[in-house]
Short mmCIF file of C-alpha atoms and ligand atoms in Angstrom, two decimals:
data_model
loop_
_atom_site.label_atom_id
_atom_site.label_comp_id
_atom_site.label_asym_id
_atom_site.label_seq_id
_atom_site.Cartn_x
_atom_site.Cartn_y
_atom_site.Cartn_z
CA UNK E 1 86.70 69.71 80.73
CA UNK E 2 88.79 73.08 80.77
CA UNK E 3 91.91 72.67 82.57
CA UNK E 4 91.97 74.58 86.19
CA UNK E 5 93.52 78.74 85.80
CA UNK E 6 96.81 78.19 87.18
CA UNK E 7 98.30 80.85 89.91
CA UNK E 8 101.63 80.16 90.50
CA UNK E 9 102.73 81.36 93.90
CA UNK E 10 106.87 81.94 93.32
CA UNK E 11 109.43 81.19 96.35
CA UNK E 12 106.84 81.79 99.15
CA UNK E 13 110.11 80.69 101.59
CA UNK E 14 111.92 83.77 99.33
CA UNK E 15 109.52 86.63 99.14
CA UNK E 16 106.33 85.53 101.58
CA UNK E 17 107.36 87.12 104.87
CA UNK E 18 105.00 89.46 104.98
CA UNK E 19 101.68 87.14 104.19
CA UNK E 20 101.37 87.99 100.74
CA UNK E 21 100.81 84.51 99.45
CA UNK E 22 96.95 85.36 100.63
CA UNK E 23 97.07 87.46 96.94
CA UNK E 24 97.33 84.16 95.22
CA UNK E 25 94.56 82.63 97.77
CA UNK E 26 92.09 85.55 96.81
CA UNK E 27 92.82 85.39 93.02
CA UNK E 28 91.85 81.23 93.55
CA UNK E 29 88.94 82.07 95.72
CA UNK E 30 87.22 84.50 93.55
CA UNK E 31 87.35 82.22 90.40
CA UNK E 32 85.82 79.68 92.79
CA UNK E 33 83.32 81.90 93.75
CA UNK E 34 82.49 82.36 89.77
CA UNK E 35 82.34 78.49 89.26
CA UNK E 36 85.66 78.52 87.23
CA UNK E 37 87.94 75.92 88.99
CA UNK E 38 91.24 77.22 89.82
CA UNK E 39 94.67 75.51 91.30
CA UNK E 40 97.38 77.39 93.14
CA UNK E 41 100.77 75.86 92.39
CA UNK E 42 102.96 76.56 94.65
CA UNK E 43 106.98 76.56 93.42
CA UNK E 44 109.97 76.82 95.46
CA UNK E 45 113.33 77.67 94.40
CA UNK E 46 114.89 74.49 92.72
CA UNK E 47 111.32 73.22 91.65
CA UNK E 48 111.20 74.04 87.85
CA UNK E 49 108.58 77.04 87.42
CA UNK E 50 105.77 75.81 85.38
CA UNK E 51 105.55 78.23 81.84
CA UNK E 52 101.40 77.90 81.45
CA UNK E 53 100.74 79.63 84.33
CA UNK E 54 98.16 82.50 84.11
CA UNK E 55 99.20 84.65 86.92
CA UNK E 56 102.10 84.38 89.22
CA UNK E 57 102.43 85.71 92.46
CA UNK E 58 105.44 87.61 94.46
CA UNK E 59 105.94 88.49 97.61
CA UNK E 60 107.96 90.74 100.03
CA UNK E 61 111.31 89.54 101.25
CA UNK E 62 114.74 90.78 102.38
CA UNK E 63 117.83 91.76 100.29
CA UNK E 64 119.78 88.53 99.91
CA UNK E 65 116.20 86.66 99.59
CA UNK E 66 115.95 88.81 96.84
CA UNK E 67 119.39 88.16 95.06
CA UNK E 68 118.68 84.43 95.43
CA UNK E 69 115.11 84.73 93.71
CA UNK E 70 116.70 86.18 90.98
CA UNK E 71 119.41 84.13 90.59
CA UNK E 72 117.01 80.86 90.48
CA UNK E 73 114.30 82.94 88.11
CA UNK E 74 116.84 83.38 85.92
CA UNK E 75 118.68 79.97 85.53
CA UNK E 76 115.24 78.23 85.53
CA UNK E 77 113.89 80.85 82.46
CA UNK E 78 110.28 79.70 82.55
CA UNK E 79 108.96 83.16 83.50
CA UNK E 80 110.56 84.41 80.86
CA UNK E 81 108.36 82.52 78.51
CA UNK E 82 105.47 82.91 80.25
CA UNK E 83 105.66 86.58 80.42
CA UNK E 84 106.10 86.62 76.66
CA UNK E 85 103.21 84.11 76.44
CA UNK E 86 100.72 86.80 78.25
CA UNK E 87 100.88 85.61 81.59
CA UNK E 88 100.23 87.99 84.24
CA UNK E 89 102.66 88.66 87.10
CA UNK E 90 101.64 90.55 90.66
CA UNK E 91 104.63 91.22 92.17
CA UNK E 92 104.62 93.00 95.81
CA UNK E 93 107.38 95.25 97.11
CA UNK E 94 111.04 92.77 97.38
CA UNK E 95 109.10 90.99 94.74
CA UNK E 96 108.16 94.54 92.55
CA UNK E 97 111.60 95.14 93.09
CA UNK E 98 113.41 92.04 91.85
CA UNK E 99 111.11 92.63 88.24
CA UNK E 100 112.99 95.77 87.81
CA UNK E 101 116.50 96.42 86.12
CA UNK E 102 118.37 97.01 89.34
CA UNK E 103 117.93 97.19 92.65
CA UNK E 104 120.85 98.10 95.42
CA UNK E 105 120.82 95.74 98.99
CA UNK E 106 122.28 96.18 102.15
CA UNK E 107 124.17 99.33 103.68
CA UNK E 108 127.05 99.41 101.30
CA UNK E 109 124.14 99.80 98.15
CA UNK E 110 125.06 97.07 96.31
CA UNK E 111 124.02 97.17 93.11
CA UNK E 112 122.14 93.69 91.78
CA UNK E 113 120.54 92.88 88.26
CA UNK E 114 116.82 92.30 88.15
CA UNK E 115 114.63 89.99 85.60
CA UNK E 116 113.93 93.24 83.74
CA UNK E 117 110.63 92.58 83.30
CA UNK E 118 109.82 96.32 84.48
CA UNK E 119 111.27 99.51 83.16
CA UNK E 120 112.16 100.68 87.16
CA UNK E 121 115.26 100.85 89.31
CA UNK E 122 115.69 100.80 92.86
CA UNK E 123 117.89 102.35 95.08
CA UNK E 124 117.72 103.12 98.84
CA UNK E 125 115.78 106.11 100.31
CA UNK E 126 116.11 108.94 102.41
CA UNK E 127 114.07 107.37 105.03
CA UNK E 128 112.70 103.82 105.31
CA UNK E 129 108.76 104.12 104.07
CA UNK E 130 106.99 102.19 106.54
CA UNK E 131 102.80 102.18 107.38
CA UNK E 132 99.81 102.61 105.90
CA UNK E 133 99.45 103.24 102.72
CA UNK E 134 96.17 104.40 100.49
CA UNK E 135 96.49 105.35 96.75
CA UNK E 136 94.02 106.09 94.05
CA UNK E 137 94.12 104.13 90.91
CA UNK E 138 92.61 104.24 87.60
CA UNK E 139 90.87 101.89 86.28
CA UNK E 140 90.59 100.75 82.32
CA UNK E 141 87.08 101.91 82.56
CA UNK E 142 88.20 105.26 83.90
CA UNK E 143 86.68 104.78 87.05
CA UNK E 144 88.56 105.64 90.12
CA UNK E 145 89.30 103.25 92.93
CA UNK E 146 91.27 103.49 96.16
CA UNK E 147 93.66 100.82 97.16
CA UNK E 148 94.81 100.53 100.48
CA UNK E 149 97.77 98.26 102.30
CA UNK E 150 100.84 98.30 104.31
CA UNK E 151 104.06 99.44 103.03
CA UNK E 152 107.48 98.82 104.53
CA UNK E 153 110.42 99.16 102.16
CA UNK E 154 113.61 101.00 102.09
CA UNK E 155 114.10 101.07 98.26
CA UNK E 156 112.70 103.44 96.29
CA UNK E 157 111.94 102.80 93.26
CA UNK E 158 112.06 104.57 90.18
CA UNK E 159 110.38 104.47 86.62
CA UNK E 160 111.29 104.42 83.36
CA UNK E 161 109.72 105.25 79.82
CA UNK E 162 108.42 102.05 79.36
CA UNK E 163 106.50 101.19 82.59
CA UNK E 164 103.63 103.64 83.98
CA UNK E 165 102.71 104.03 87.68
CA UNK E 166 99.81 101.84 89.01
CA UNK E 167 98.57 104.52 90.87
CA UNK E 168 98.43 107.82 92.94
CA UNK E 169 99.50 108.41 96.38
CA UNK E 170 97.09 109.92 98.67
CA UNK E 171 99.40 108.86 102.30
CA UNK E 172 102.16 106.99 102.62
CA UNK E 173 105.36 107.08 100.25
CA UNK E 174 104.59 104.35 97.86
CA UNK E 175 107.28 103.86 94.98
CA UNK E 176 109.91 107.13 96.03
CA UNK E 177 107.40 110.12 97.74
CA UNK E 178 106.81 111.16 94.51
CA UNK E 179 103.49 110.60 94.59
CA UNK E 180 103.58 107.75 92.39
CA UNK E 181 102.90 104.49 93.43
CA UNK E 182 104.02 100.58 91.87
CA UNK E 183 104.71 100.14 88.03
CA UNK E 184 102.30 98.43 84.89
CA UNK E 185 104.41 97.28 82.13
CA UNK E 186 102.47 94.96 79.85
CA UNK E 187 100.74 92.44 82.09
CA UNK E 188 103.48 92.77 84.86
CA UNK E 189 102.26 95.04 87.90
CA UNK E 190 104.48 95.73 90.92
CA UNK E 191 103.29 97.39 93.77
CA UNK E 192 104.46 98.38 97.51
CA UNK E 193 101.64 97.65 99.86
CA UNK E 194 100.78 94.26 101.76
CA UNK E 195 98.09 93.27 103.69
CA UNK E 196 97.85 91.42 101.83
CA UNK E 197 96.94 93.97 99.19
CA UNK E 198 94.20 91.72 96.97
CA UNK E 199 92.25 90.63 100.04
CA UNK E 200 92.36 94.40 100.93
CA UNK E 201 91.44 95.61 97.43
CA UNK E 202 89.28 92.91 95.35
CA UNK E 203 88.37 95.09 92.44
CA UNK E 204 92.59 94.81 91.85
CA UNK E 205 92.37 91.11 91.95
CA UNK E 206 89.38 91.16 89.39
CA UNK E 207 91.50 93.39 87.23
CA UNK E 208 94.54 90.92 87.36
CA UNK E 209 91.74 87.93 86.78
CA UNK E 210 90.16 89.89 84.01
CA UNK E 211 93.63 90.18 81.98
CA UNK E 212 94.39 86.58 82.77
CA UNK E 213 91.43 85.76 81.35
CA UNK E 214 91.22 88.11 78.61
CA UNK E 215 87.35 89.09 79.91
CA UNK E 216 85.62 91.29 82.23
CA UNK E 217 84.34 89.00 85.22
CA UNK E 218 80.67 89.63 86.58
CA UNK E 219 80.48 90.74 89.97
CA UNK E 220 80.44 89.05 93.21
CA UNK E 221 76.51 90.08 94.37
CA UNK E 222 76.79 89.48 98.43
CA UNK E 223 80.29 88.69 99.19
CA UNK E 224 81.16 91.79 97.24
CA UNK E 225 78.85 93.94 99.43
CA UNK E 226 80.81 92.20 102.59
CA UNK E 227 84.11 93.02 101.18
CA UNK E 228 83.15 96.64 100.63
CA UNK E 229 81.82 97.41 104.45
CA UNK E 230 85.69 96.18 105.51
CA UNK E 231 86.98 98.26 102.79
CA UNK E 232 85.20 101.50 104.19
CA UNK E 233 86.54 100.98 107.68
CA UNK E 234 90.07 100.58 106.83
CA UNK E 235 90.24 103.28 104.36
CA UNK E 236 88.65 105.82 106.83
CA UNK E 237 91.50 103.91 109.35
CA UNK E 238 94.38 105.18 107.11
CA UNK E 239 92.43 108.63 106.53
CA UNK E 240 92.40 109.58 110.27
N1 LIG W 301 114.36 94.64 100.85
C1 LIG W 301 113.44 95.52 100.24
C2 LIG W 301 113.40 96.91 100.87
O1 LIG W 301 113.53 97.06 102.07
C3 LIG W 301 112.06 94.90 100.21
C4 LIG W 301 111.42 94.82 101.56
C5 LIG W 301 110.08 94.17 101.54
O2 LIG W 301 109.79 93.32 100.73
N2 LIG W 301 109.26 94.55 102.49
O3 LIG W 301 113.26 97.87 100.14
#
């Protein structure tokens, strides 16, 4: 018997206040749906992180959640060594931000170190980006998609040589209103928007499935069609 894909949801009590441990629910669900088993582990800070996982899963948070996530990440090391293994991390906004070299908290822009697992920095913005968002991302195939969510963040983040924007901002802010939107660095993606953003946008968890996997999955068939009708109404939502 094949061992179950592990998704390892990190410090849901850290960076989950804004329900994005659903994105770890959806990636489990659609393996299910495939007939490929699939556990969510779910690790809080002083648990060890397990270093086999095949995707793990961050969430939003506030600034001092944030220091403390990277404080524990650190000292426990294992995402290190999964990262370098070929795991894939999804980390959304506090948690997009903590992969990055630095990010500033609080009103006197303190400047923290990140896990560096992303070539961005973050610093606070102008104004505090906060509603819908809708972007247009490439896909490997070349195919465009549009993902929509939530954003509400007052860093803005900015990217280096070595990481490449997820997408394209069509409203909202995304990463710093410069029309770019999250960060791809290897197999680590960050991104702003919640909602949380895989139920929202399922061809992006079948693209984070499909790299944990190392193959393209076969559609969904009916549940697929469902997902799509929802899709239409909240992306003509954000476009009114
Ligand atoms: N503290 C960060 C910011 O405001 C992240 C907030 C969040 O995760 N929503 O930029």
């Amino acid at each position: 018997m094949t061992a179950p894909v592990k998704i390892v949801l990190v410090y849901q009590s850290l960076l989950g206040i804004y329900g994005d441990q659903g994105n770890s629910l959806v990636l489990a669900q659609r393996l299910r749906w495939r007939g490929i088993d699939a556990e969510v582990m779910v690790v809080e800070p002083g648990d060890p992180l397990p270093a086999d996982g095949a995707i793990y899963c961050m969430g939003g948070g506030e600034d001092n959640a944030q220091t403390t996530a990277v404080r524990e990440l650190t000292k426990d090391g294992s995402l290190f060594a999964a990262v370098d293994a070929g795991a894939v991390v999804f980390a959304v906004c506090a948690g997009y931000q903590i992969c990055g070299q630095t990010f500033t908290i609080g009103e006197t822009d303190e400047v923290r170190e990140g896990l560096g697992l992303l070539d961005v920095t973050t610093t606070r913005g102008a104004t505090r980006a906060v509603g819908e968002i809708l972007t247009r991302w490439t896909r490997p195939d070349g195919s465009e998609y549009l993902l929509s969510g939530f954003e509400n963040h007052g860093g803005y983040t900015h990217l280096g040589p070595d990481a490449t924007p997820l997408a394209r901002v069509e409203r909202g802010i995304g990463n710093a209103g410069d029309g770019t939107e999250g960060a791809v660095q290897g197999r680590v993606i960050g991104t702003y928007p919640h909602g949380p953003v895989l139920a929202r946008n399922p061809a992006l968890a079948d693209h984070l499935l499909g790299l944990a996997l190392d193959r393209e999955l076969e559609p969904l068939g009916r549940v697929q069609s469902v997902h799509e009708g929802l899709r239409r109404e909240r992306i003509a939502f954000v476009r009114r």
